[in-house]
Coordinates of C-alpha atoms in Angstrom, one line a residue:
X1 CA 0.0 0.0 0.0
X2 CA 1.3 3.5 -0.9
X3 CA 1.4 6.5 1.2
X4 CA -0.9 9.7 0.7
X5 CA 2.0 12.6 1.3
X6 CA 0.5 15.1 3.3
X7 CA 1.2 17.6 0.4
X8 CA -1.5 15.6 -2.0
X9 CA -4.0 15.9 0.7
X10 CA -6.4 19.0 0.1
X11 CA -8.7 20.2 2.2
X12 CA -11.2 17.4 2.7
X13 CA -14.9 16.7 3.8
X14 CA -15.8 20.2 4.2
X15 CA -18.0 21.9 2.5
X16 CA -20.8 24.2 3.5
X17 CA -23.4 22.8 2.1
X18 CA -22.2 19.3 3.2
X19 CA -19.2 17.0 3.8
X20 CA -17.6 16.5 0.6
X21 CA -13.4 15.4 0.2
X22 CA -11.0 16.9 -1.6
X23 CA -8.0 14.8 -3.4
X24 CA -5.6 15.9 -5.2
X25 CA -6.1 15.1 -8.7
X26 CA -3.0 12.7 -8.1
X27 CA -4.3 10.9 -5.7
X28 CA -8.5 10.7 -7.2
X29 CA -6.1 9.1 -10.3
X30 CA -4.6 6.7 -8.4
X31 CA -7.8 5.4 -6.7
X32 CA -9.4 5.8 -10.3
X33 CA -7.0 3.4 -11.9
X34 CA -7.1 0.8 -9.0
X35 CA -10.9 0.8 -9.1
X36 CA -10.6 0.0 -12.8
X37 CA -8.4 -2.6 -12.3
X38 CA -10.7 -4.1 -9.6
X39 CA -13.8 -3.6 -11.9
X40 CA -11.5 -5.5 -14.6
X41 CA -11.0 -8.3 -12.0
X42 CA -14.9 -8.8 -11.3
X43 CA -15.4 -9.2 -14.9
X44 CA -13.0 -11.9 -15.0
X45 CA -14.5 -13.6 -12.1
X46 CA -17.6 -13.2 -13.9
X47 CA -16.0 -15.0 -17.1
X48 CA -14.5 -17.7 -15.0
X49 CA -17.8 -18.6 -13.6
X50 CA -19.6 -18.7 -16.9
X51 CA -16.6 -20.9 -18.1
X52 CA -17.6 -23.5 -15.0
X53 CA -13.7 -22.8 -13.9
X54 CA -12.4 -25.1 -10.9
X55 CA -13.5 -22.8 -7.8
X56 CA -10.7 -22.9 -6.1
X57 CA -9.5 -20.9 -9.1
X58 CA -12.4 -18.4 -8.6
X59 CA -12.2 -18.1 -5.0
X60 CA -8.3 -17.5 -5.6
X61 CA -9.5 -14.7 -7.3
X62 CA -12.0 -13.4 -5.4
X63 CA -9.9 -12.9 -2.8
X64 CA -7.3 -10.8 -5.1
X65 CA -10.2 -8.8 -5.6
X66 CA -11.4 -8.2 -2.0
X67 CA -7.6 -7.3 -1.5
X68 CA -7.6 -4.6 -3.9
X69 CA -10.4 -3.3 -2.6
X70 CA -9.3 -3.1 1.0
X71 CA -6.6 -1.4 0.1
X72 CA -8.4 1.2 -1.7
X73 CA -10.5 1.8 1.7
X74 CA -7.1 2.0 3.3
X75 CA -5.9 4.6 1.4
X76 CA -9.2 6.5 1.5
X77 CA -9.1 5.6 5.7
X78 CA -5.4 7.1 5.5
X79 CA -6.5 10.1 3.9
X80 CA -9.5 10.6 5.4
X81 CA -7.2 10.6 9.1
X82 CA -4.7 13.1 8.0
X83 CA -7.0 15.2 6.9
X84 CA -10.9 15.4 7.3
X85 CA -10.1 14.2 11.4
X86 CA -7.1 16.0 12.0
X87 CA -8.6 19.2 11.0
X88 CA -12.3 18.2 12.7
X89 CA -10.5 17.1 16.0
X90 CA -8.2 20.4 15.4
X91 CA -11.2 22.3 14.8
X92 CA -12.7 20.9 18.3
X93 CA -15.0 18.2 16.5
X94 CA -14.5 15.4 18.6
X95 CA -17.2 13.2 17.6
X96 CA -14.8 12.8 14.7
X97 CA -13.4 10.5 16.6
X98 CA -16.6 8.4 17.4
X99 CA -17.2 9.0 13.4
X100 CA -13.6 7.3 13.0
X101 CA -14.1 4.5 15.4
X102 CA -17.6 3.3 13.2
X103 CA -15.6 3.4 9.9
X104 CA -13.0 1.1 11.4
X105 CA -15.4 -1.2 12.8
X106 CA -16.9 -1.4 9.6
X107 CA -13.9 -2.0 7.8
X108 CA -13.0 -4.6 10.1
X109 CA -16.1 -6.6 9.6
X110 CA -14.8 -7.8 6.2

């Protein structure tokens, strides 16, 4: 998993008319092409199945798949620390923290 620099982080989740983040453009490519390359991997699930491939095979990939996603949600999560909760918590928002605590649990679920 790659780093977010604090210097590709922009100002993130606040808005005035609602929470909203802010990526760099560097960083909204990077989780562009990764979600592309996940979407490529569901469609070749979706082949293996409709080719009645062993499913070990499938399951193999699947959980390539569910890899690359979770590390998509850790690079949002990493972002989403460094910036949106930092500057809340900063800010004096400290149910940020109880915000942050319910996205980890449900990232931890999978």
């Amino acid at each position: 998993m790659e780093n977010i620099e604090p210097q590709e982080l922009e100002e993130c989740c606040h808005e005035h008319d609602g929470r909203k983040s802010h990526h760099s453009e560097k960083t909204k490519k990077n989780l562009v092409t990764r979600l592309n390359r996940i979407e490529g991997q569901i469609r070749g699930i979706k082949g293996l199945i409709e080719k009645d491939t062993y499913c070990d095979d499938v399951i193999t990939q699947i959980s390539a798949t569910t890899a690359a996603l979770n590390g998509v949600a850790k690079l949002l999560l990493e972002a989403h620390m460094k910036s949106c909760i930092l500057e809340r918590v900063q800010d004096g928002d400290h149910e940020a923290i109880d915000e942050l605590l319910v996205t980890i649990q449900k990232l931890m679920k999978k």
